[in-house]
Amino acid sequence: RKNTKRVPSFRKLLRTSKIKLDNKLKNKQYKQQSAAKKYRKEQKKLRQAVRDAICRKPFPLEEYKKKTVADKQENDEEEDALPLDMMDEDDLKLMQDLAQKASFITRDLSSNEPVHIKKRKNESVIDKYEKMPRRMQTEPEKELIHLLPIKDKGGIIPQTMEKPVLNVTEEEEEDTEEMEVAEDANEEPLPVLTPEEMAAQRKRKLQERKTHIAALAAAILSDPENHIKKLKELRTMLMEQDPYVAVIVRKLVMVSLMEIFKDIVPSYKIRPLTEAEKATKVKKETQKLREFEEGLVSQYKFYLENLEQTIKDWKQRKLKKSNVISLKAYKGLAEIAVKCLCELLVALPHFNFHNNIIVLIVPLMNDTSKKISELCFEAVKQLFKQDKLGIASLGVVKVISGLVKGRNYNVRPEVLKVFLHLRIKEVELKKDSEDIAPKKKFMTYKEKRKNLSRMQRKWKKAEEKLERELLEAEASESKEKKLKLHTETLNIVFLTYFRILKKTQNSPLLPAVLEGLAKFAHLINVEFFDDLLIVLHSLIASGGITYRETLHCILSAFHILSGQGDVLNIDPMKFYTHLYKTLFSLHAGGTNDDIGIVLQCLDVMLTKRRKQVSQQRALAFVKRLSTLGLHVLPNSSIGILATNRVLMHTFPKMDLLLDNESQGSGVYLPELEEPEHCNAQNTALWELHLLQRHYHPIVQKFAAHLIVGAPAEGSGALPPDLSRRPATELFETYSMKGMTFNPPVASVTPRRKDTFSQRDSFLNEELNELLQKHNSETAMHKPLDFAKHLKESSLL
C-alpha cells in the first residue's frame, strides 16, 4: 500500500519548531546561569574558609607550665645523677637544638611522617582547616585584636593580641552609680493628665483606629483579589495593646472582619491543591485566583482561631500576660466573638471550617450565661430553618447528640428543643408517579458494540453526556441524597430521645423529648410502636409528670396511631380517659398557653378518628370543653368553641345537648373521669348562654352560632373569615400576649347629663341662710377642750 502522507518541507519544520528552539535556548541559558552561580558560591565559601584559617591562631596540643625554682633544682639534681658521660657531645647538642623547636614538642610522635613535610598538591584548604586543633569549650573566649601579618619564607604569619580588660575599681563603680542616681533625679517626671485630657486623648486614638479600620475594610471590599494581604493587617489589630482603646478596637475589628468575610467569601468550598496541580503551569488569571483563595482560607482560619481563643480565655477566666484587658471586659469580648461565630454559622454553611464553628457553638447552648446561650440557640434554629438539603443540620444533630451523651444527660432543655425546628417533612408512603416510573438506563459498552456502528456509538456517547448534564442542571439537589440525609438525622434524634426515655425518665429533659416525639412520631419505624406506646402509658399512669408532659404523651401516641399505626390493632381508650381528666387542669393563668396542645390532641383524637369514636365519648368531650371555655382567656374560648363547632358538624347527633329533655336513663355525672359512662346525653350546653354575654365580640358570635345549631348558611352562620380557619389558627390570632384586645375595644363616649341652672332649688330656705352666714364669717380656730363636758357631768 502506497504511503499517501506527505513529507513536510524544511520551511514548515522550521516554522513549527521555533517554540522548541526558543525553549532549548532558554534551558541552555538557565543551565549556564545556574552553573556560574554555583561556581561563585563555592569560590565564596573557599575564600571565607581561607580567611578564617588565617585569622585563627593555632594552639599546641599540650600546654607546658613554667616550672618553679624548686622543680628546676630537683631536675638539675636528677640530670646530675644521669650518666651523661655515656652520650657524645654531638648527640647532646642535637637534642638541645631540637628541644628549642616547637615542631618537635607539638608533633605527634606516633606518626612516621617527618617534621617538615611538604605541602601536598591535592590537599584542600578546608581539610587543612579541619585538621587544625580546636580550643576547648570550657575555656573562656578571649577577645582578640588582629594586627598586621608578617611574611617570611614559610608563608604569612598572622599576628594577634588580647584586648586589654580595664579593671574598674570599687570607687569608680560607686561614682558611676551616683551619677546614674543623679541623672534619674534630674529627669523630669511624666506629666499627669486630668480626666478631661485623658478622655480627649482616648477619643482621638479611638477615632484614628476607626478611620484605619474603615480604610482597610473599604480597600478589601473594593478589590478583594488585589488587597487580600490587607486582611492580615486588619486581623493583627485584634491584638491591640493600648489599654485605653483595646476593648473597643478589638470588638470593632471582630465585627468588621465578620462582615468582610460574609461579602467576599465565594459560594463554594475551597479545597487544597494537590501536588500535581501545584506543579502544572496555569494562566496568570488562574494563578491569581488560586493565590486569592489560599490567602482567604488562611486568614479565615486565623480569624476563627482568634475568636475561639477569646472565648476560651473568658471561659477559663484567664488573663494574658500583658494584662491589657481586664477580666470583666473579657465577657463583652466573648459575647461579640460568639455573635460573630453565630452570624458566620448561618451565613456561610457551605464554606470551609463550618463543622469547626458547629463544634464551638453547640456546647455554648448549654452555657450558664443566658445571653450567650440564647444567641447560640437562635443561630442553630435559623440554620435548621434555612437548610434545604440537610448537610448542616446533620452535623449539628451529631454534635448535640454527642454533647447530651457526654454530659450524662445533664444539659438544659433548650438544647433538645432545638430539634423541633428541623426542616424534615412528612415522608409519603405512596410514591409519586415520577418515582414509580423506571429511570432511564444508559446502554452499556457491550450493547453499543453489538448493536451500533462506530459512528452511531460516537453520537450515542455525546448524546448520553448531554443528557447527564441536563439531568444535573434540572435537579439542583438530589431527592435521594436529601432523603438519605434526613433519614440519618432522624435516626440520631430518635436515638437521643429513646436513651432519655430509657435511662432518665425523671430528667427535666422529658418535656422536650415528649414534644419532639409528638412532632416526629409519624416518621418512627413501625417496629417501635408497641414498645413506645407502653412507655408513654406507663409515664402517664405513674403520676410523676406534669399536665403539660401528659398532653405531649397523648399527642405523641395519637400521632403514632394516625400514621403508619393504622394497621396496628391497638385500643387507645386509656389515652382518651387521660385527656378527659387533664382538661380541668387548665385555666386562665399560666396554663392558658397549653390550650394549643389540647386543640391539637382533639383534632387528632376526635376529628381524624371519627369512625373509631363513639357518640357518648363525643358528647362528653363537647360538654366538658364548653365548661372549660368559661374559665380561660378569650383566645382559648374561641379555639374551644371552634372545636365544638367542628364536632357538631362531624357527629350529627350533637344537637341533643341543645335540648332540655333528657335522652335515656341516668343523670349526668360531671365528676366522673370516664367519658363513656358520664351520661352526657342527659345534660345541656347551658354554658353557651353565659358565653353569649362575654365581653369579647368573637366569643359572643361563636356562642350565638352554636346555640342555633351551628348552621352553615342563614342568619346564624359565621362569617367566612371565622368559619374557614382551624381552631389552632384562631387561638394564635386572638392571643393576648401583647396585652391588647383583638379586635380592639371601641371607645365609649359617656352621655352628658342635664344640668340645672339653679343649684339651690333643692335646698331649704333656712338651710340656705345658715350656709351663707357661715361662709361670710371669718374662720377662727379655738382651742379644743375635751374635758369640759366631763367636768360638768361630774359636778352634776
Short mmCIF file of C-alpha atoms in Angstrom, two decimals, residues 294-699:
data_model
loop_
_atom_site.label_atom_id
_atom_site.label_comp_id
_atom_site.label_asym_id
_atom_site.label_seq_id
_atom_site.Cartn_x
_atom_site.Cartn_y
_atom_site.Cartn_z
CA GLU A 294 -5.37 30.31 49.52
CA GLY A 295 -4.94 33.65 51.31
CA LEU A 296 -8.66 33.89 52.04
CA VAL A 297 -8.82 30.43 53.59
CA SER A 298 -5.73 31.00 55.73
CA GLN A 299 -6.93 34.39 57.04
CA TYR A 300 -10.41 32.98 57.71
CA LYS A 301 -8.83 30.14 59.69
CA PHE A 302 -6.69 32.52 61.76
CA TYR A 303 -9.73 34.72 62.41
CA LEU A 304 -11.75 31.77 63.71
CA GLU A 305 -8.83 30.72 65.90
CA ASN A 306 -8.70 34.22 67.41
CA LEU A 307 -12.42 34.10 68.19
CA GLU A 308 -12.07 30.65 69.72
CA GLN A 309 -9.14 31.76 71.88
CA THR A 310 -11.10 34.78 73.13
CA ILE A 311 -13.98 32.54 74.21
CA LYS A 312 -11.63 30.02 75.85
CA ASP A 313 -9.81 32.74 77.81
CA TRP A 314 -13.12 34.01 79.15
CA LYS A 315 -14.40 30.52 79.99
CA GLN A 316 -11.19 29.61 81.83
CA ARG A 317 -11.05 33.07 83.49
CA LYS A 318 -7.53 33.53 82.17
CA LEU A 319 -5.73 36.79 81.53
CA LYS A 320 -2.94 37.40 79.08
CA LYS A 321 0.49 38.30 80.38
CA SER A 322 0.16 41.88 79.16
CA ASN A 323 -3.00 42.47 81.25
CA VAL A 324 -4.19 44.99 78.67
CA ILE A 325 -7.83 43.97 79.15
CA SER A 326 -9.48 43.35 82.49
CA LEU A 327 -11.32 40.12 83.27
CA LYS A 328 -14.62 41.98 83.39
CA ALA A 329 -14.12 43.33 79.86
CA TYR A 330 -13.36 39.83 78.58
CA LYS A 331 -17.02 38.90 78.93
CA GLY A 332 -18.03 41.63 76.47
CA LEU A 333 -15.35 40.45 74.05
CA ALA A 334 -16.53 36.86 74.38
CA GLU A 335 -20.13 37.88 73.66
CA ILE A 336 -19.06 39.69 70.48
CA ALA A 337 -16.96 36.67 69.45
CA VAL A 338 -19.93 34.34 69.96
CA LYS A 339 -22.18 36.69 67.99
CA CYS A 340 -19.70 36.72 65.08
CA LEU A 341 -19.48 32.93 65.11
CA CYS A 342 -23.27 32.66 65.10
CA GLU A 343 -23.51 35.01 62.12
CA LEU A 344 -20.91 33.01 60.20
CA LEU A 345 -22.67 29.75 61.12
CA VAL A 346 -25.88 30.97 59.49
CA ALA A 347 -24.41 32.97 56.59
CA LEU A 348 -21.66 30.57 55.41
CA PRO A 349 -22.90 26.98 55.84
CA HIS A 350 -21.20 25.95 52.57
CA PHE A 351 -17.72 27.33 53.26
CA ASN A 352 -14.64 25.85 54.90
CA PHE A 353 -14.43 25.19 58.67
CA HIS A 354 -18.22 25.16 59.08
CA ASN A 355 -18.04 21.97 61.15
CA ASN A 356 -15.46 23.65 63.38
CA ILE A 357 -17.91 26.52 64.02
CA ILE A 358 -20.64 23.98 64.87
CA VAL A 359 -18.33 22.31 67.42
CA LEU A 360 -17.75 25.72 69.02
CA ILE A 361 -21.37 26.92 69.04
CA VAL A 362 -23.28 23.82 70.18
CA PRO A 363 -21.63 23.47 73.65
CA LEU A 364 -22.31 27.18 74.26
CA MET A 365 -26.06 26.46 74.04
CA ASN A 366 -25.65 24.88 77.47
CA ASP A 367 -23.70 27.86 78.85
CA THR A 368 -24.63 29.44 82.17
CA SER A 369 -24.77 32.88 80.59
CA LYS A 370 -28.32 33.37 79.36
CA LYS A 371 -27.36 35.88 76.67
CA ILE A 372 -24.75 33.62 75.07
CA SER A 373 -26.97 30.54 75.19
CA GLU A 374 -29.85 32.44 73.57
CA LEU A 375 -27.56 33.70 70.80
CA CYS A 376 -26.41 30.16 70.03
CA PHE A 377 -29.94 28.77 70.24
CA GLU A 378 -31.29 31.34 67.76
CA ALA A 379 -28.38 30.72 65.38
CA VAL A 380 -28.93 26.93 65.33
CA LYS A 381 -32.67 27.47 64.97
CA GLN A 382 -32.12 29.75 61.97
CA LEU A 383 -29.68 27.26 60.45
CA PHE A 384 -32.25 24.45 60.70
CA LYS A 385 -34.94 26.58 59.07
CA GLN A 386 -32.86 27.60 56.04
CA ASP A 387 -31.08 24.27 55.48
CA LYS A 388 -32.82 22.73 52.47
CA LEU A 389 -30.55 19.79 51.75
CA GLY A 390 -29.78 18.77 55.34
CA ILE A 391 -25.97 18.54 55.43
CA ALA A 392 -25.52 21.29 58.02
CA SER A 393 -28.47 20.01 60.07
CA LEU A 394 -26.93 16.54 60.21
CA GLY A 395 -23.65 17.97 61.51
CA VAL A 396 -25.40 19.96 64.26
CA VAL A 397 -27.55 16.99 65.32
CA LYS A 398 -24.48 14.75 65.62
CA VAL A 399 -22.69 17.26 67.84
CA ILE A 400 -25.80 17.79 70.03
CA SER A 401 -26.25 14.04 70.47
CA GLY A 402 -22.62 13.65 71.48
CA LEU A 403 -22.89 16.60 73.89
CA VAL A 404 -26.00 15.17 75.61
CA LYS A 405 -24.40 11.76 75.99
CA GLY A 406 -21.05 13.19 77.08
CA ARG A 407 -22.63 15.35 79.79
CA ASN A 408 -24.62 12.33 81.07
CA TYR A 409 -27.91 13.98 80.03
CA ASN A 410 -27.23 16.94 82.34
CA VAL A 411 -28.00 19.69 79.84
CA ARG A 412 -30.56 22.42 79.51
CA PRO A 413 -33.91 21.50 77.90
CA GLU A 414 -33.37 24.17 75.22
CA VAL A 415 -30.58 22.03 73.75
CA LEU A 416 -33.13 19.34 72.82
CA LYS A 417 -35.93 21.77 71.98
CA VAL A 418 -33.89 22.97 69.03
CA PHE A 419 -34.72 19.64 67.31
CA LEU A 420 -38.30 20.90 66.89
CA HIS A 421 -37.10 23.35 64.24
CA LEU A 422 -35.61 20.69 61.95
CA ARG A 423 -36.80 21.08 58.39
CA ILE A 424 -37.88 17.47 57.86
CA LYS A 425 -41.25 17.00 56.18
CA GLU A 426 -43.54 14.02 56.35
CA VAL A 427 -42.50 11.01 54.33
CA GLU A 428 -45.22 9.84 51.97
CA LEU A 429 -45.88 6.12 51.95
CA LYS A 430 -47.30 6.17 48.43
CA LYS A 431 -44.69 7.09 45.91
CA ASP A 432 -45.35 9.59 43.20
CA SER A 433 -45.73 8.56 39.58
CA GLU A 434 -42.32 10.05 38.83
CA ASP A 435 -40.68 7.83 41.45
CA ILE A 436 -42.61 4.72 40.31
CA ALA A 437 -41.66 5.22 36.67
CA PRO A 438 -38.44 3.37 35.82
CA LYS A 439 -35.42 5.57 35.43
CA LYS A 440 -33.80 5.87 32.04
CA LYS A 441 -30.97 3.40 31.73
CA PHE A 442 -27.98 4.15 29.58
CA MET A 443 -26.58 1.46 27.26
CA THR A 444 -23.50 -0.48 28.31
CA TYR A 445 -20.37 -0.67 26.21
CA LYS A 446 -21.09 -4.24 25.09
CA GLU A 447 -24.60 -3.33 23.96
CA LYS A 448 -23.28 -0.41 21.97
CA ARG A 449 -20.59 -2.55 20.39
CA LYS A 450 -23.12 -5.18 19.42
CA ASN A 451 -25.99 -3.04 18.11
CA LEU A 452 -24.41 0.20 16.90
CA SER A 453 -21.86 1.11 14.29
CA ARG A 454 -18.76 3.15 15.03
CA MET A 455 -20.34 6.49 14.05
CA GLN A 456 -23.55 5.67 15.94
CA ARG A 457 -21.56 4.83 19.06
CA LYS A 458 -19.81 8.17 18.81
CA TRP A 459 -23.10 10.04 18.52
CA LYS A 460 -24.65 7.98 21.32
CA LYS A 461 -21.79 8.82 23.66
CA ALA A 462 -22.19 12.54 23.03
CA GLU A 463 -25.97 12.31 23.47
CA GLU A 464 -25.69 10.48 26.81
CA LYS A 465 -23.17 13.05 28.08
CA LEU A 466 -25.56 15.86 27.19
CA GLU A 467 -28.46 14.09 28.91
CA ARG A 468 -26.45 13.65 32.09
CA GLU A 469 -25.60 17.36 32.13
CA LEU A 470 -29.27 18.24 31.61
CA LEU A 471 -30.30 15.98 34.48
CA GLU A 472 -27.75 17.61 36.79
CA ALA A 473 -28.92 21.09 35.80
CA GLU A 474 -32.59 20.20 36.23
CA ALA A 475 -32.35 18.89 39.79
CA SER A 476 -30.15 21.12 41.93
CA GLU A 477 -30.44 18.82 44.94
CA SER A 478 -30.88 15.13 44.53
CA LYS A 479 -34.03 13.79 46.18
CA GLU A 480 -32.34 10.55 47.05
CA LYS A 481 -29.45 12.33 48.75
CA LYS A 482 -31.84 14.59 50.63
CA LEU A 483 -33.94 11.65 51.80
CA LYS A 484 -30.82 9.79 52.93
CA LEU A 485 -29.58 12.78 54.95
CA HIS A 486 -32.99 13.30 56.56
CA THR A 487 -33.21 9.63 57.49
CA GLU A 488 -29.80 9.67 59.13
CA THR A 489 -30.66 12.89 61.00
CA LEU A 490 -33.93 11.46 62.35
CA ASN A 491 -32.19 8.24 63.41
CA ILE A 492 -29.81 10.25 65.59
CA VAL A 493 -32.68 12.35 67.00
CA PHE A 494 -34.76 9.28 67.92
CA LEU A 495 -31.70 7.56 69.37
CA THR A 496 -31.22 10.53 71.72
CA TYR A 497 -34.93 10.55 72.64
CA PHE A 498 -35.07 6.81 73.35
CA ARG A 499 -31.93 6.92 75.50
CA ILE A 500 -33.53 9.59 77.71
CA LEU A 501 -36.81 7.69 77.94
CA LYS A 502 -34.96 4.53 78.90
CA LYS A 503 -32.38 5.86 81.37
CA THR A 504 -33.55 9.19 82.81
CA GLN A 505 -37.35 9.34 82.94
CA ASN A 506 -37.28 11.84 85.82
CA SER A 507 -34.98 14.18 83.94
CA PRO A 508 -36.03 17.79 83.15
CA LEU A 509 -35.37 16.85 79.51
CA LEU A 510 -38.52 14.70 79.42
CA PRO A 511 -40.91 17.52 78.28
CA ALA A 512 -38.61 18.35 75.36
CA VAL A 513 -38.37 14.65 74.45
CA LEU A 514 -42.14 14.16 74.53
CA GLU A 515 -42.66 17.33 72.49
CA GLY A 516 -40.19 16.09 69.90
CA LEU A 517 -41.82 12.67 69.76
CA ALA A 518 -45.19 14.35 69.24
CA LYS A 519 -43.81 16.17 66.21
CA PHE A 520 -41.83 13.35 64.58
CA ALA A 521 -43.88 10.34 65.75
CA HIS A 522 -45.30 9.70 62.28
CA LEU A 523 -41.75 9.10 61.00
CA ILE A 524 -40.83 6.43 63.56
CA ASN A 525 -40.36 2.88 62.37
CA VAL A 526 -43.40 0.59 62.93
CA GLU A 527 -41.28 -1.88 64.91
CA PHE A 528 -41.01 0.56 67.82
CA PHE A 529 -44.74 1.44 68.05
CA ASP A 530 -45.80 -1.16 70.63
CA ASP A 531 -42.90 -0.51 73.00
CA LEU A 532 -43.23 3.25 72.67
CA LEU A 533 -46.96 3.25 73.43
CA ILE A 534 -46.35 1.10 76.52
CA VAL A 535 -43.69 3.55 77.74
CA LEU A 536 -45.96 6.57 77.16
CA HIS A 537 -48.87 4.96 79.03
CA SER A 538 -46.62 3.99 81.95
CA LEU A 539 -45.34 7.57 82.17
CA ILE A 540 -48.90 8.94 82.40
CA ALA A 541 -50.07 6.27 84.84
CA SER A 542 -47.09 6.82 87.16
CA GLY A 543 -48.36 10.32 88.01
CA GLY A 544 -44.83 11.70 88.20
CA ILE A 545 -45.19 14.04 85.23
CA THR A 546 -46.97 17.37 84.85
CA TYR A 547 -50.15 18.03 82.90
CA ARG A 548 -48.13 19.51 80.02
CA GLU A 549 -45.99 16.37 79.74
CA THR A 550 -49.19 14.31 79.89
CA LEU A 551 -50.60 16.26 76.95
CA HIS A 552 -47.40 15.64 74.97
CA CYS A 553 -47.57 11.91 75.73
CA ILE A 554 -51.17 11.78 74.48
CA LEU A 555 -50.33 13.77 71.36
CA SER A 556 -47.32 11.51 70.61
CA ALA A 557 -49.44 8.37 71.00
CA PHE A 558 -52.14 9.58 68.59
CA HIS A 559 -49.59 10.82 66.06
CA ILE A 560 -48.18 7.30 66.04
CA LEU A 561 -51.62 5.77 65.59
CA SER A 562 -52.71 8.24 62.90
CA GLY A 563 -49.88 7.46 60.50
CA GLN A 564 -48.43 4.02 59.90
CA GLY A 565 -50.08 2.87 63.15
CA ASP A 566 -53.47 2.48 61.46
CA VAL A 567 -52.58 -1.10 60.67
CA LEU A 568 -51.99 -1.89 64.36
CA ASN A 569 -54.82 -3.32 66.44
CA ILE A 570 -54.39 -1.03 69.48
CA ASP A 571 -57.24 0.42 71.56
CA PRO A 572 -56.30 3.95 72.70
CA MET A 573 -59.25 4.27 75.14
CA LYS A 574 -56.89 4.85 78.07
CA PHE A 575 -55.43 7.91 76.33
CA TYR A 576 -58.95 9.37 75.86
CA THR A 577 -59.51 8.95 79.60
CA HIS A 578 -56.21 10.68 80.41
CA LEU A 579 -57.10 13.69 78.24
CA TYR A 580 -60.63 13.88 79.69
CA LYS A 581 -59.16 14.04 83.22
CA THR A 582 -56.47 16.60 82.29
CA LEU A 583 -58.82 19.19 80.74
CA PHE A 584 -59.83 20.75 84.06
CA SER A 585 -56.15 21.31 84.96
CA LEU A 586 -56.17 24.30 82.59
CA HIS A 587 -57.31 27.78 83.49
CA ALA A 588 -56.84 31.46 82.60
CA GLY A 589 -53.45 31.67 84.33
CA GLY A 590 -50.11 30.36 83.17
CA THR A 591 -51.63 27.19 81.75
CA ASN A 592 -53.66 29.11 79.17
CA ASP A 593 -50.89 28.78 76.55
CA ASP A 594 -51.18 24.98 76.69
CA ILE A 595 -54.68 25.11 75.21
CA GLY A 596 -52.96 24.94 71.82
CA ILE A 597 -51.69 21.43 72.63
CA VAL A 598 -55.22 20.43 73.74
CA LEU A 599 -56.66 21.65 70.43
CA GLN A 600 -54.10 19.57 68.52
CA CYS A 601 -54.94 16.49 70.60
CA LEU A 602 -58.69 16.95 69.99
CA ASP A 603 -58.15 17.30 66.26
CA VAL A 604 -56.12 14.07 66.10
CA MET A 605 -58.26 12.09 68.58
CA LEU A 606 -61.82 13.07 67.57
CA THR A 607 -61.92 14.64 64.13
CA LYS A 608 -59.40 12.47 62.26
CA ARG A 609 -60.52 9.26 64.06
CA ARG A 610 -64.26 9.95 63.90
CA LYS A 611 -65.03 6.40 62.75
CA GLN A 612 -63.45 4.93 65.89
CA VAL A 613 -65.11 7.42 68.31
CA SER A 614 -68.48 6.61 69.90
CA GLN A 615 -71.34 9.09 70.31
CA GLN A 616 -71.16 9.00 74.13
CA ARG A 617 -67.48 9.90 74.05
CA ALA A 618 -68.03 12.82 71.66
CA LEU A 619 -70.94 14.19 73.77
CA ALA A 620 -68.83 14.03 76.94
CA PHE A 621 -65.93 15.92 75.34
CA VAL A 622 -68.23 18.64 73.92
CA LYS A 623 -69.85 19.19 77.35
CA ARG A 624 -66.53 19.33 79.21
CA LEU A 625 -64.99 21.67 76.60
CA SER A 626 -67.95 24.05 76.94
CA THR A 627 -67.43 24.12 80.71
CA LEU A 628 -63.69 24.72 80.20
CA GLY A 629 -64.46 27.70 77.93
CA LEU A 630 -65.91 29.61 80.91
CA HIS A 631 -62.66 29.94 82.86
CA VAL A 632 -59.98 30.53 80.20
CA LEU A 633 -58.86 33.61 78.27
CA PRO A 634 -60.79 34.79 75.18
CA ASN A 635 -58.41 33.26 72.61
CA SER A 636 -58.74 29.87 74.31
CA SER A 637 -62.53 30.21 74.43
CA ILE A 638 -62.58 30.96 70.70
CA GLY A 639 -60.45 27.88 69.96
CA ILE A 640 -62.61 25.65 72.14
CA LEU A 641 -65.87 26.90 70.58
CA ALA A 642 -64.41 26.42 67.10
CA THR A 643 -63.56 22.82 68.04
CA ASN A 644 -67.10 22.28 69.32
CA ARG A 645 -68.44 23.63 66.03
CA VAL A 646 -66.33 21.08 64.09
CA LEU A 647 -67.51 18.27 66.38
CA MET A 648 -71.17 19.27 65.84
CA HIS A 649 -70.63 19.02 62.10
CA THR A 650 -68.68 15.76 62.38
CA PHE A 651 -71.10 13.97 64.73
CA PRO A 652 -74.71 14.70 63.63
CA LYS A 653 -76.45 13.82 66.96
CA MET A 654 -74.73 16.60 68.90
CA ASP A 655 -77.98 18.61 68.86
CA LEU A 656 -79.05 16.52 71.87
CA LEU A 657 -77.07 18.91 74.01
CA LEU A 658 -79.19 21.85 72.74
CA ASP A 659 -82.43 20.26 74.02
CA ASN A 660 -83.73 20.43 77.61
CA GLU A 661 -85.27 16.99 77.53
CA SER A 662 -83.08 14.09 78.68
CA GLN A 663 -82.43 11.09 76.47
CA GLY A 664 -82.38 7.65 78.11
CA SER A 665 -81.89 6.78 81.75
CA GLY A 666 -79.39 8.19 84.23
CA VAL A 667 -78.15 11.56 85.38
CA TYR A 668 -75.14 13.48 84.07
CA LEU A 669 -72.10 12.89 86.30
CA PRO A 670 -69.63 15.72 85.63
CA GLU A 671 -67.11 14.49 88.23
CA LEU A 672 -66.78 11.03 86.63
CA GLU A 673 -63.42 10.50 84.86
CA GLU A 674 -64.73 8.05 82.26
CA PRO A 675 -66.23 9.85 79.23
CA GLU A 676 -68.16 6.76 78.13
CA HIS A 677 -70.17 6.44 81.37
CA CYS A 678 -70.86 10.02 82.46
CA ASN A 679 -74.34 10.18 80.74
CA ALA A 680 -73.57 13.37 78.83
CA GLN A 681 -76.72 12.93 76.71
CA ASN A 682 -78.85 13.90 79.74
CA THR A 683 -77.42 17.44 80.07
CA ALA A 684 -77.49 20.64 78.05
CA LEU A 685 -74.96 23.27 76.97
CA TRP A 686 -76.19 25.97 79.37
CA GLU A 687 -72.63 27.45 79.24
CA LEU A 688 -73.39 28.92 75.80
CA HIS A 689 -75.87 31.38 77.33
CA LEU A 690 -73.12 32.72 79.60
CA LEU A 691 -70.61 32.88 76.76
CA GLN A 692 -73.16 34.77 74.67
CA ARG A 693 -72.75 37.65 77.16
CA HIS A 694 -68.93 37.51 77.05
CA TYR A 695 -67.02 40.82 76.79
CA HIS A 696 -65.13 39.60 73.69
CA PRO A 697 -67.16 40.07 70.47
CA ILE A 698 -65.78 36.96 68.72
CA VAL A 699 -66.73 34.76 71.66
#
